C-alpha positions as a printed NumPy array, in Angstrom:
array([[ 30.148, -53.162, 121.919],
       [ 33.571, -54.046, 120.499],
       [ 34.917, -50.515, 120.295],
       [ 34.227, -47.419, 122.321],
       [ 31.667, -45.039, 120.936],
       [ 33.32 , -41.616, 120.953],
       [ 30.935, -38.728, 121.633],
       [ 32.083, -35.108, 121.529],
       [ 29.95 , -32.343, 123.018],
       [ 30.99 , -29.145, 121.236],
       [ 29.971, -25.659, 122.308],
       [ 30.37 , -22.78 , 124.742],
       [ 30.214, -22.551, 128.555],
       [ 26.801, -24.183, 128.681],
       [ 28.483, -27.279, 127.254],
       [ 31.839, -26.934, 128.94 ],
       [ 31.45 , -25.422, 132.371],
       [ 31.022, -27.222, 135.646],
       [ 30.29 , -24.193, 137.804],
       [ 26.595, -24.102, 137.024],
       [ 26.189, -27.631, 138.371],
       [ 27.853, -26.919, 141.679],
       [ 31.242, -27.986, 140.351],
       [ 30.123, -31.583, 139.89 ],
       [ 29.427, -32.339, 136.252],
       [ 28.83 , -30.608, 132.952],
       [ 25.925, -31.746, 130.772],
       [ 28.352, -33.771, 128.675],
       [ 28.963, -35.95 , 131.731],
       [ 25.251, -36.198, 132.436],
       [ 24.633, -37.27 , 128.834],
       [ 27.231, -40.023, 129.232],
       [ 25.581, -41.246, 132.433],
       [ 22.126, -41.261, 130.802],
       [ 23.385, -43.126, 127.745],
       [ 25.185, -45.671, 129.909],
       [ 21.922, -46.368, 131.748],
       [ 20.108, -46.828, 128.427],
       [ 22.892, -48.981, 126.942],
       [ 24.627, -50.681, 129.892],
       [ 26.813, -52.913, 127.699],
       [ 28.051, -50.047, 125.535],
       [ 31.538, -48.691, 125.914],
       [ 31.493, -44.914, 125.592],
       [ 34.097, -42.22 , 125.681],
       [ 32.733, -38.731, 126.287],
       [ 34.7  , -35.62 , 125.324],
       [ 33.723, -32.203, 126.603],
       [ 34.754, -29.684, 123.929],
       [ 32.917, -26.711, 125.388],
       [ 34.778, -23.479, 126.088],
       [ 33.347, -20.508, 127.964],
       [ 32.75 , -17.441, 125.838],
       [ 33.011, -19.312, 122.548],
       [ 31.03 , -18.454, 119.457],
       [ 30.617, -20.541, 116.325],
       [ 33.489, -18.544, 114.787],
       [ 35.786, -19.589, 117.642],
       [ 34.472, -23.147, 117.376],
       [ 35.422, -23.283, 113.706],
       [ 38.984, -22.293, 114.612],
       [ 39.336, -25.197, 117.042],
       [ 37.165, -27.876, 115.437],
       [ 40.085, -29.879, 114.056],
       [ 41.932, -30.161, 117.377],
       [ 38.977, -30.369, 119.736],
       [ 36.554, -32.462, 117.683],
       [ 37.811, -34.065, 114.459],
       [ 41.11 , -35.265, 115.939],
       [ 39.138, -37.403, 118.413],
       [ 37.518, -39.339, 115.541],
       [ 34.01 , -39.022, 116.985],
       [ 31.117, -41.254, 116.116],
       [ 28.708, -38.557, 117.339],
       [ 29.07 , -34.799, 117.832],
       [ 26.472, -32.881, 119.851],
       [ 26.704, -29.202, 118.862],
       [ 25.328, -26.392, 121.039],
       [ 26.375, -22.818, 120.339],
       [ 24.412, -19.595, 120.194],
       [ 24.485, -17.996, 123.617],
       [ 27.543, -15.896, 122.804],
       [ 26.779, -15.572, 119.103],
       [ 23.508, -13.799, 119.9  ],
       [ 25.35 , -11.129, 121.878],
       [ 27.004,  -9.745, 118.773],
       [ 26.667, -11.864, 115.642],
       [ 23.898, -11.717, 113.1  ],
       [ 21.747, -14.87 , 112.873],
       [ 22.869, -15.385, 109.26 ],
       [ 26.553, -15.469, 110.273],
       [ 25.656, -17.913, 113.043],
       [ 23.723, -20.107, 110.577],
       [ 26.607, -20.065, 108.071],
       [ 29.063, -21.087, 110.787],
       [ 26.738, -23.848, 112.007],
       [ 26.514, -25.226, 108.468],
       [ 30.314, -25.346, 108.266],
       [ 30.577, -27.069, 111.663],
       [ 27.931, -29.67 , 110.838],
       [ 29.335, -30.383, 107.377],
       [ 32.875, -30.709, 108.761],
       [ 31.723, -33.192, 111.404],
       [ 29.786, -35.213, 108.856],
       [ 32.683, -35.231, 106.403],
       [ 34.79 , -36.732, 109.2  ],
       [ 32.253, -39.564, 109.468],
       [ 30.441, -38.417, 112.602],
       [ 26.715, -38.312, 113.157],
       [ 25.582, -34.925, 114.458],
       [ 22.864, -33.638, 116.763],
       [ 22.286, -29.89 , 116.895],
       [ 20.894, -28.126, 119.961],
       [ 19.359, -24.686, 120.216],
       [ 20.534, -22.587, 123.168],
       [ 18.383, -22.592, 126.297],
       [ 16.309, -19.571, 127.263],
       [ 17.596, -17.112, 129.855],
       [ 16.642, -14.45 , 132.403],
       [ 16.01 , -11.555, 130.018],
       [ 16.042,  -8.763, 132.544],
       [ 19.637,  -9.347, 133.654],
       [ 21.419, -10.392, 130.482],
       [ 23.19 ,  -8.531, 127.709],
       [ 21.58 , -10.946, 125.265],
       [ 18.476,  -9.417, 123.67 ],
       [ 15.456, -11.716, 123.6  ],
       [ 14.809, -11.128, 119.901],
       [ 18.411, -12.046, 119.076],
       [ 18.404, -15.275, 121.096],
       [ 15.079, -16.238, 119.527],
       [ 16.449, -15.454, 116.048],
       [ 19.534, -17.578, 116.707],
       [ 17.416, -20.466, 117.982],
       [ 15.333, -20.215, 114.81 ],
       [ 18.499, -20.128, 112.694],
       [ 19.625, -23.391, 114.336],
       [ 16.21 , -24.949, 113.602],
       [ 16.45 , -23.846, 109.977],
       [ 19.966, -25.242, 109.546],
       [ 18.954, -28.551, 111.149],
       [ 16.   , -28.832, 108.782],
       [ 18.078, -27.814, 105.75 ],
       [ 20.83 , -30.353, 106.477],
       [ 18.512, -33.075, 107.868],
       [ 20.265, -33.039, 111.231],
       [ 18.376, -34.111, 114.38 ],
       [ 17.571, -31.122, 116.594],
       [ 17.201, -30.869, 120.355],
       [ 15.196, -27.663, 120.684],
       [ 16.248, -26.635, 124.169],
       [ 15.041, -23.072, 123.663],
       [ 11.494, -24.136, 122.816],
       [ 11.359, -26.664, 125.677],
       [ 12.587, -24.089, 128.193],
       [ 10.181, -21.41 , 126.953],
       [  7.202, -23.777, 127.002],
       [  8.009, -24.674, 130.593],
       [  8.468, -21.003, 131.53 ],
       [  5.021, -20.173, 130.103],
       [  3.271, -23.099, 131.797],
       [  5.154, -23.36 , 135.085],
       [  7.517, -20.431, 135.729],
       [  8.738, -21.692, 139.102],
       [  9.802, -24.993, 137.552],
       [ 11.582, -23.074, 134.791],
       [ 13.528, -21.116, 137.43 ],
       [ 14.675, -24.404, 138.934],
       [ 16.372, -25.221, 135.61 ],
       [ 18.621, -22.173, 135.912],
       [ 21.663, -21.66 , 138.106],
       [ 21.859, -17.953, 137.219],
       [ 20.997, -15.649, 134.309],
       [ 22.102, -17.788, 131.352],
       [ 23.403, -21.138, 132.575],
       [ 21.291, -24.163, 133.397],
       [ 21.559, -25.789, 136.8  ],
       [ 22.049, -29.526, 137.297],
       [ 18.27 , -29.872, 136.816],
       [ 18.485, -27.965, 133.543]])
């Protein structure tokens, strides 16, 4: 409680954008609120380092300025939605390894997230590619002993069991709503 805990959320539009929550808050903000409720005496500083359209390759180009420069204690990494639209899962996995290792070498703890599932029928992201990228993130997390939040699996399990509830997690084809 003596110094602020600096948390950087690093990713694409799912991390960075506010439009899918009605312009109110991105999930980085919601994470900060949840953590503050769990640890009311903690001092936290949340940084939203999500940029719409970004891939892991773009993230690597900006990691120093957007993440490392902030001297984070924790980095939550969530890429994949744009990578799966044109990058092979192996390239994605290699880039994730570089991102995670760079964050760790800067002294930050890391949590990796898989991308959420999407409306398949109205997206340019093929289902097999998004699934392969989610699996690549799982494999990298296991390989590097990084905690994983498997958003893809959680979303898909809910879709299979309760499709209407799954729809309530989405604001449109690929982005989660405030509920999501």
